[in-house]
XYZ file of C-alpha atoms in Angstrom:
592
model
C 86.069 121.401 119.241
C 83.601 122.290 122.005
C 85.577 120.627 124.781
C 88.857 122.168 123.656
C 87.274 125.658 123.701
C 85.871 125.062 127.200
C 89.240 123.776 128.441
C 90.993 126.854 127.084
C 88.450 129.181 128.754
C 88.913 127.378 132.087
C 92.702 127.556 131.787
C 92.636 131.330 131.116
C 90.372 131.896 134.132
C 92.650 129.785 136.330
C 95.631 131.891 135.263
C 93.846 134.904 136.737
C 93.566 132.913 139.968
C 97.323 132.230 139.949
C 97.344 128.718 138.459
C 98.505 127.689 134.999
C 97.023 124.204 134.929
C 95.241 122.352 132.097
C 92.055 120.613 133.238
C 90.098 118.059 131.208
C 86.435 118.781 130.464
C 84.144 115.733 130.329
C 80.465 114.973 129.830
C 78.376 115.727 132.906
C 76.835 112.611 134.493
C 73.181 111.928 133.731
C 70.883 113.552 136.236
C 73.274 116.444 136.905
C 72.637 119.935 135.520
C 74.592 120.925 132.427
C 76.119 119.065 129.488
C 79.842 119.192 130.314
C 81.794 119.704 133.505
C 85.254 120.089 134.970
C 86.244 118.645 138.401
C 87.982 121.075 140.742
C 88.860 118.913 143.769
C 92.556 118.743 142.800
C 92.805 122.549 143.089
C 91.642 122.770 146.715
C 95.142 122.289 148.164
C 96.788 124.716 145.707
C 94.218 127.485 146.171
C 93.494 126.715 149.845
C 89.758 126.868 149.195
C 86.953 124.313 149.159
C 86.037 123.045 145.649
C 82.589 124.668 145.740
C 84.138 128.077 146.452
C 86.606 127.536 143.616
C 83.705 126.722 141.284
C 81.928 129.948 142.251
C 85.047 132.079 141.750
C 85.898 130.368 138.489
C 82.401 131.037 137.156
C 82.844 134.724 137.929
C 86.148 134.929 136.048
C 85.249 132.785 133.020
C 84.892 134.347 129.591
C 82.314 131.892 128.347
C 82.437 130.803 124.695
C 79.350 132.017 122.773
C 77.906 128.515 122.518
C 77.646 128.188 126.332
C 74.307 129.171 127.807
C 75.227 128.870 131.469
C 78.023 127.852 133.852
C 76.679 125.980 136.905
C 78.653 125.221 140.108
C 77.668 121.713 141.268
C 79.473 120.448 144.353
C 83.148 120.326 143.415
C 82.442 120.754 139.700
C 81.768 123.614 137.349
C 79.301 122.421 134.754
C 78.345 124.014 131.444
C 75.045 123.994 129.620
C 75.300 124.526 125.873
C 72.800 126.650 123.976
C 70.544 124.238 122.090
C 70.804 125.947 118.690
C 74.594 126.160 118.921
C 74.780 122.536 120.051
C 72.698 121.339 117.111
C 74.579 123.503 114.615
C 77.884 122.036 115.837
C 76.538 118.474 115.698
C 75.385 118.966 112.097
C 78.758 120.218 110.848
C 80.601 118.068 108.332
C 83.216 115.836 109.962
C 86.705 116.751 108.760
C 90.200 115.413 109.573
C 92.145 117.480 112.095
C 94.627 120.136 110.905
C 98.019 118.771 109.872
C 100.832 118.666 112.431
C 104.553 118.494 111.803
C 106.605 115.424 112.658
C 106.568 111.902 111.249
C 105.086 109.032 113.264
C 106.402 105.616 112.208
C 104.257 102.624 113.162
C 105.672 99.121 112.913
C 103.114 96.345 113.089
C 102.409 92.813 111.834
C 106.101 91.787 111.369
C 105.169 88.108 111.155
C 107.939 85.554 110.597
C 107.822 84.613 106.882
C 107.649 80.891 107.523
C 103.975 79.949 107.726
C 100.422 81.294 107.585
C 99.254 84.041 109.937
C 97.480 82.653 112.999
C 94.823 84.138 115.253
C 97.447 85.596 117.602
C 98.524 87.962 114.814
C 95.021 89.378 114.432
C 95.322 91.695 117.398
C 98.675 93.076 116.298
C 97.384 93.907 112.822
C 94.064 95.368 113.991
C 95.722 97.529 116.663
C 98.508 98.815 114.414
C 96.354 99.463 111.366
C 93.582 101.175 113.374
C 96.037 103.378 115.220
C 97.679 104.412 111.934
C 94.277 105.460 110.577
C 93.373 107.340 113.774
C 96.657 109.237 113.901
C 96.410 110.190 110.221
C 92.869 111.544 110.810
C 94.187 113.398 113.868
C 96.589 115.322 111.639
C 99.771 113.284 111.939
C 102.011 112.222 109.056
C 102.067 108.431 109.417
C 104.374 105.836 107.875
C 103.522 102.144 108.363
C 106.327 99.601 108.320
C 106.253 95.814 108.195
C 109.512 94.115 109.268
C 110.436 90.899 107.458
C 112.740 88.651 109.496
C 114.132 86.726 106.544
C 117.327 85.717 108.372
C 115.629 84.198 111.407
C 115.577 80.575 112.438
C 111.863 80.127 111.705
C 112.295 81.020 108.024
C 115.377 78.812 107.794
C 113.539 75.843 109.302
C 110.626 76.138 106.875
C 112.866 76.382 103.801
C 114.981 73.468 105.071
C 111.865 71.352 105.696
C 110.518 71.977 102.192
C 113.804 70.712 100.730
C 114.450 67.943 103.228
C 111.058 66.300 102.750
C 111.035 66.935 98.989
C 107.701 68.764 99.152
C 106.219 70.183 95.951
C 103.319 72.638 96.034
C 100.303 71.499 93.998
C 98.497 74.873 94.154
C 95.454 73.491 95.995
C 96.084 75.474 99.178
C 97.594 78.852 99.942
C 101.362 78.639 99.763
C 101.902 79.910 103.331
C 99.685 77.081 104.653
C 101.671 74.581 102.591
C 104.961 75.983 103.975
C 103.551 76.042 107.504
C 102.736 72.334 107.410
C 106.390 71.632 106.522
C 107.496 73.732 109.534
C 105.202 71.819 111.903
C 106.329 68.488 110.432
C 109.968 69.398 111.084
C 109.269 70.190 114.736
C 107.424 66.905 115.157
C 110.226 64.915 113.485
C 112.007 62.553 115.949
C 115.227 63.291 114.032
C 114.908 67.066 114.571
C 118.063 67.423 116.675
C 120.124 65.564 114.076
C 119.014 68.003 111.353
C 120.532 71.103 112.918
C 123.568 71.238 110.630
C 121.347 71.413 107.559
C 119.199 74.110 109.135
C 122.335 76.132 109.927
C 123.406 75.958 106.276
C 120.072 77.424 105.188
C 120.358 80.070 107.896
C 123.747 81.207 106.581
C 122.401 81.287 103.018
C 119.556 83.524 104.204
C 122.022 85.872 105.893
C 123.866 86.159 102.569
C 120.587 87.075 100.883
C 120.640 84.011 98.610
C 117.138 82.651 99.264
C 115.115 85.848 99.207
C 112.758 84.731 96.440
C 111.841 81.592 98.382
C 111.004 83.698 101.436
C 109.168 86.214 99.257
C 106.918 83.450 97.957
C 105.712 82.802 101.506
C 105.448 86.527 102.238
C 103.220 87.140 99.206
C 100.803 84.463 100.430
C 100.782 86.069 103.878
C 100.082 89.454 102.300
C 96.893 88.093 100.718
C 95.657 87.583 104.298
C 96.836 91.030 105.410
C 94.936 92.543 102.488
C 91.807 90.549 103.356
C 92.006 92.089 106.837
C 92.124 95.564 105.275
C 95.593 96.393 106.631
C 97.770 99.012 104.905
C 101.567 99.282 104.697
C 104.022 101.801 103.247
C 107.373 100.025 103.698
C 108.742 96.500 103.941
C 112.135 96.247 105.653
C 114.026 92.955 105.276
C 116.476 91.978 108.006
C 118.984 90.742 105.420
C 119.148 94.299 104.053
C 119.799 95.661 107.551
C 122.706 93.216 107.866
C 124.128 94.126 104.444
C 123.790 97.864 105.179
C 125.926 97.414 108.319
C 123.387 99.147 110.580
C 124.327 96.935 113.519
C 128.005 97.877 113.342
C 127.098 101.563 112.965
C 124.797 101.415 115.993
C 127.466 99.745 118.119
C 129.935 102.481 117.144
C 127.467 105.100 118.389
C 126.777 103.229 121.627
C 130.434 102.607 122.451
C 130.938 106.354 122.805
C 128.861 106.147 125.983
C 130.602 105.295 129.284
C 127.664 102.968 129.984
C 128.639 100.620 127.122
C 131.870 98.650 127.677
C 133.599 95.233 127.713
C 134.156 93.774 131.215
C 137.520 92.045 131.607
C 136.346 89.545 134.208
C 133.220 87.907 135.563
C 130.383 86.281 133.651
C 130.336 89.073 131.048
C 134.097 88.991 130.365
C 134.827 89.809 126.723
C 131.226 90.686 125.853
C 130.022 94.156 124.903
C 127.453 95.114 127.529
C 125.157 98.041 128.202
C 124.544 99.268 131.741
C 120.866 100.282 131.659
C 120.583 101.233 135.347
C 120.576 105.039 134.753
C 117.438 104.667 132.651
C 115.728 101.532 134.006
C 115.955 101.745 137.811
C 115.471 98.765 140.112
C 117.110 96.131 137.924
C 118.609 93.157 139.772
C 121.212 92.849 137.001
C 121.612 96.101 135.040
C 123.985 94.666 132.401
C 122.630 93.598 129.012
C 124.760 91.884 126.409
C 124.875 93.568 123.004
C 127.624 91.373 121.528
C 128.576 88.027 123.062
C 132.200 87.248 123.821
C 132.281 85.027 120.725
C 131.278 87.965 118.502
C 127.580 87.198 117.893
C 125.167 90.121 118.286
C 122.057 89.664 120.428
C 118.552 90.575 119.301
C 118.737 93.510 121.746
C 121.485 95.001 119.574
C 119.529 94.355 116.355
C 116.413 96.050 117.768
C 118.470 99.052 118.825
C 120.124 99.387 115.413
C 116.765 99.285 113.656
C 115.313 101.872 116.050
C 118.286 104.172 115.403
C 117.548 103.976 111.657
C 113.846 104.705 112.179
C 114.641 107.888 114.081
C 117.326 109.120 111.699
C 120.442 108.362 113.747
C 121.716 105.921 111.104
C 121.496 105.749 107.323
C 122.179 103.002 104.824
C 118.916 101.346 103.755
C 117.681 101.681 100.167
C 114.162 101.167 98.793
C 112.415 100.386 95.525
C 108.807 99.595 94.492
C 107.656 96.154 95.651
C 106.028 94.031 92.963
C 102.871 92.493 94.399
C 99.152 92.272 93.516
C 97.859 93.624 96.850
C 99.515 96.990 97.598
C 100.330 99.064 94.481
C 102.292 101.804 96.281
C 104.269 99.570 98.631
C 108.068 99.983 98.736
C 110.596 97.397 99.891
C 114.156 97.616 101.105
C 116.592 96.381 98.458
C 120.347 96.818 97.785
C 119.617 98.308 94.346
C 117.035 100.849 95.594
C 117.173 104.578 96.368
C 118.487 105.742 99.778
C 115.780 106.553 102.325
C 115.766 107.268 106.083
C 112.455 108.106 107.810
C 113.784 110.409 110.586
C 110.666 109.802 112.659
C 110.083 112.010 115.686
C 107.857 109.327 117.181
C 107.748 105.583 116.706
C 105.096 103.100 117.775
C 106.181 99.465 117.896
C 103.164 97.158 118.112
C 104.600 94.099 119.843
C 103.073 91.817 122.461
C 103.609 92.451 126.143
C 106.316 89.773 126.417
C 108.656 92.125 124.525
C 108.248 94.977 127.037
C 111.734 94.520 128.448
C 113.610 94.609 125.103
C 111.558 97.652 124.114
C 112.600 99.389 127.348
C 116.233 98.683 126.400
C 115.663 100.304 122.996
C 114.526 103.484 124.760
C 117.470 103.297 127.143
C 119.873 102.975 124.189
C 118.435 106.123 122.581
C 119.029 108.014 125.816
C 122.552 106.549 126.157
C 123.299 107.749 122.631
C 122.487 111.291 123.746
C 118.912 111.537 122.466
C 116.547 111.567 125.479
C 113.885 113.362 123.428
C 113.809 110.535 120.901
C 113.704 108.034 123.762
C 110.500 109.693 124.960
C 109.107 109.450 121.443
C 109.680 105.686 121.223
C 106.387 104.095 122.292
C 105.739 100.395 122.776
C 102.089 99.496 122.157
C 102.119 96.339 124.241
C 99.172 93.965 124.017
C 98.183 90.742 125.712
C 97.622 87.426 123.966
C 94.502 86.212 122.157
C 92.601 83.037 122.959
C 90.255 81.445 120.423
C 87.170 79.962 122.053
C 89.194 79.747 125.285
C 92.208 77.964 123.758
C 95.839 79.138 123.664
C 97.630 78.928 120.300
C 100.962 77.202 119.514
C 102.439 77.394 116.009
C 105.225 74.859 116.507
C 102.825 72.245 117.834
C 100.415 72.885 114.969
C 97.693 74.033 117.373
C 97.298 77.513 115.885
C 94.166 78.447 113.940
C 94.981 80.515 110.862
C 93.593 83.977 110.199
C 92.301 82.664 106.868
C 90.256 80.027 108.720
C 88.913 82.596 111.175
C 87.896 84.926 108.330
C 86.181 82.119 106.426
C 84.359 80.771 109.488
C 83.227 84.273 110.469
C 82.040 84.922 106.902
C 80.121 81.616 106.830
C 78.387 82.377 110.121
C 77.693 85.976 109.104
C 76.082 84.789 105.866
C 73.687 82.591 107.831
C 72.737 85.568 110.015
C 72.203 87.882 107.021
C 70.053 85.253 105.263
C 67.960 84.852 108.411
C 67.510 88.570 109.157
C 67.220 89.857 105.583
C 66.398 87.069 103.104
C 65.797 89.653 100.365
C 69.218 91.273 100.713
C 70.521 92.289 97.254
C 74.084 91.084 97.922
C 74.271 88.683 100.849
C 77.830 87.528 100.182
C 79.207 91.067 100.204
C 77.287 91.937 103.367
C 78.502 88.758 105.073
C 82.111 89.672 104.237
C 81.627 93.138 105.735
C 80.009 91.758 108.881
C 82.720 89.117 109.320
C 85.526 91.658 108.981
C 83.712 94.059 111.302
C 83.246 91.344 113.906
C 86.894 90.249 113.851
C 88.560 93.651 113.779
C 86.257 95.189 116.377
C 86.789 92.248 118.731
C 90.543 92.881 118.503
C 90.408 96.624 119.289
C 87.446 97.108 121.635
C 89.402 95.885 124.665
C 92.238 97.797 126.300
C 95.451 96.287 124.839
C 96.871 95.205 128.209
C 93.905 92.858 128.757
C 93.727 89.368 127.270
C 91.097 88.643 124.598
C 89.090 85.449 124.262
C 87.647 85.611 120.748
C 84.339 83.753 120.402
C 82.476 83.716 117.104
C 78.933 83.835 118.478
C 79.640 86.844 120.693
C 81.665 88.745 118.076
C 79.053 88.276 115.320
C 76.062 89.327 117.424
C 74.022 92.274 116.154
C 73.509 93.271 119.790
C 75.952 94.184 122.554
C 79.527 95.441 122.297
C 80.298 94.167 118.800
C 81.271 95.523 115.411
C 78.073 94.242 113.734
C 76.009 96.155 116.320
C 77.623 99.417 115.143
C 77.409 98.382 111.481
C 73.698 97.679 111.941
C 73.182 101.139 113.459
C 74.825 102.609 110.351
C 72.651 100.488 108.040
C 69.485 101.544 109.902
C 70.370 105.219 109.439
C 71.122 104.570 105.762
C 67.699 102.957 105.299
C 65.876 106.000 106.711
C 67.824 108.365 104.470
C 67.095 106.256 101.362
C 63.374 106.439 102.087
C 63.471 110.174 102.786
C 64.793 111.328 99.423
C 65.718 115.032 99.343
C 64.859 117.398 102.186
C 65.116 121.101 102.947
C 66.678 123.189 105.719
C 66.238 122.002 109.329
C 64.496 124.204 111.901
C 66.782 124.125 114.950
C 64.153 125.873 117.083
C 61.887 122.811 116.855
C 64.355 120.534 118.624
C 63.070 118.413 121.495
C 65.197 117.033 124.366
C 65.618 113.843 122.294
C 67.453 115.698 119.509
C 69.537 117.506 122.084
C 70.715 114.217 123.610
C 71.633 112.711 120.237
C 73.497 115.894 119.256
C 75.558 115.710 122.448
C 76.538 112.136 121.600
C 77.629 113.239 118.108
C 79.705 116.065 119.557
C 81.918 113.607 121.427
C 83.378 112.112 118.224
C 86.297 114.520 117.873
C 87.193 114.130 121.537
C 87.200 110.329 121.191
C 89.560 110.552 118.204
C 91.782 113.035 120.000
C 92.030 110.871 123.121
C 92.604 107.657 121.126
C 95.437 109.396 119.253
C 96.999 110.855 122.396
C 96.746 107.633 124.400
C 97.724 105.554 121.343
C 94.974 103.013 121.765
C 91.973 102.408 119.463
C 89.759 101.002 122.210
C 88.765 104.557 123.219
C 87.274 105.214 119.787
C 85.704 101.730 119.727
C 83.936 102.417 123.016
C 82.720 105.788 121.742
C 81.198 104.165 118.652
C 79.385 101.657 120.870
C 78.037 104.530 122.967
C 76.993 106.478 119.865
C 75.211 103.448 118.386
C 73.508 103.016 121.764
C 72.394 106.670 121.774
C 71.040 106.268 118.231
C 69.110 103.111 119.140
C 67.696 104.832 122.245
C 66.614 107.776 120.061
C 65.138 105.527 117.374
C 63.186 103.424 119.893
C 62.094 106.263 122.236
C 58.441 106.072 123.302
C 55.998 108.441 124.936
C 53.306 106.189 126.280
C 52.592 103.680 123.504
C 53.611 106.035 120.710
C 57.021 106.524 119.078
C 58.525 109.729 120.438
C 60.955 110.406 117.597
C 59.452 109.471 114.210
C 61.707 110.841 111.485
C 59.904 110.513 108.167
C 56.474 111.449 109.568
C 57.628 114.311 111.826
C 56.119 117.809 111.294
C 57.840 120.120 108.782
C 61.027 121.669 110.135
C 61.394 118.995 112.777
C 61.414 116.304 110.052
C 64.304 118.070 108.325
C 66.154 118.482 111.624
C 65.794 114.794 112.406
C 66.919 113.795 108.919
C 69.958 116.071 109.224
C 70.839 114.455 112.553
C 70.438 110.983 111.046
C 72.711 112.060 108.181
C 75.314 113.348 110.654
C 75.015 110.160 112.674
C 75.522 107.983 109.586
C 78.551 110.036 108.567
C 80.071 109.867 112.052
C 79.549 106.120 112.384
C 80.957 105.577 108.895
C 84.091 107.616 109.563
C 84.570 106.029 112.978
C 84.231 102.504 111.605
C 86.641 103.419 108.819
C 89.224 104.561 111.373
C 89.024 101.069 112.871
C 89.391 99.500 109.412
C 85.784 98.284 109.451
C 83.402 98.608 106.461
C 80.125 100.483 106.961
C 77.337 98.602 105.116
C 74.382 100.513 103.665
C 72.181 97.400 103.927
C 72.378 94.497 106.383
């Protein structure tokens, strides 16, 4: 990586100046000399020198990598200009996944209640989790993706009760999860709802005993058809009923009770309950006590989350797994009493859960530290995200106001088909292209925004072939593919014939690895999404460049040597866009 080599050179030079400090190299702003630069303002206090003087001294001490033509002090920065031939040669290299690193990363995402169809609010969770899993795997991490099935929760119990109570029989005309979801909504709209609680409790207890698993599984399989349509991948299913049967909760409480911060107060509002004092790890709490087990003996969901986290990170054992029979994911394994023992022992975990669960996730980290594992606590990351609006409207499953993911996919596909027919009436496979565009529009809309910001998904904006959309990037890929199809075979490029236009496009290509690295380190796909938008923008600027009234960068009609160079850059661009889209779970069409 060019930036990594520059950062290492800067760090070694700073050591000679008495500072061991990593500095981040970034692209130099347009209009400034050089291609990359490093800001030095933060060093002025440490070195007791003005930034410009630091830049001059640093330049004198630097052992420049061979691909750097010149180091240029500019104000409080030290900028670097890359040698054109070296820059082009680096940009034309084949893109490869990063070297493998030790340590398992476990990502839990989706984890939808198995009681009804997936709604639009679940889209962001799936797109974020699946994209991050792909990015981390490309960045060299060993990744395991887990989907948690809450088959003992009240939502599942209510749906199964409603199906029985109303005597509903599935006729096969709609997806089974939609059929089950309508029963759930009907129950919550029933004036007699409060009088039906005893029956719901009976179903709940049967679920806890693992007696109705096949009925829940029927709903789950229908949900998984949607997950597959979204392109999501999973390695493990973990059922809550199996966690209960394996006694993980009791084992976790045994571990926690060895800490002086977990105890049973004898008086006050927490008398008789098992509580955790989180104040050593979560400062500023008005009430630092959190109930793990109520005085009546019932465990809270805090305790269940903690027990599951302990299993993920290898502090507890007891779950067993076997292959999961399903038509969507051939290699998927599921927890089951008759399976083989397995414990992940993850060094890092990423729980993709909306921002409303930030507090319980903080308690999970506190529990790891209380159990004597502060390192694991640091490795437990909560990827918190804000809610999703659809055309400005908030969703509500219980009130029946949610729009299903299946409906969103179908509506996006229908609209995409109309666009493809309008733009390319001779397309050889319009339906396939429309499906790719629809999926690209939906998934990109869910990951392009920083997770902590709310999304308002709007079809017209998301499906546009212009602006910050998935189809815009897909179209850039298709345009590159079209040029390469027309070109046929070509020979070796002549790097010496490069113009400033090729140089600029090569610089944009060089930023791919840095975007992946930063997205992996920051654990957010929006960094890679923004890079792909920028790269598509650089490609469109290159493609449409003019000198006077003439195209400045014709590819197929360029002079020999330059033609081959431009074709090689287009090939590298297509490859980079294709890999980048793939890391976001988005197909890269050859024709649009």
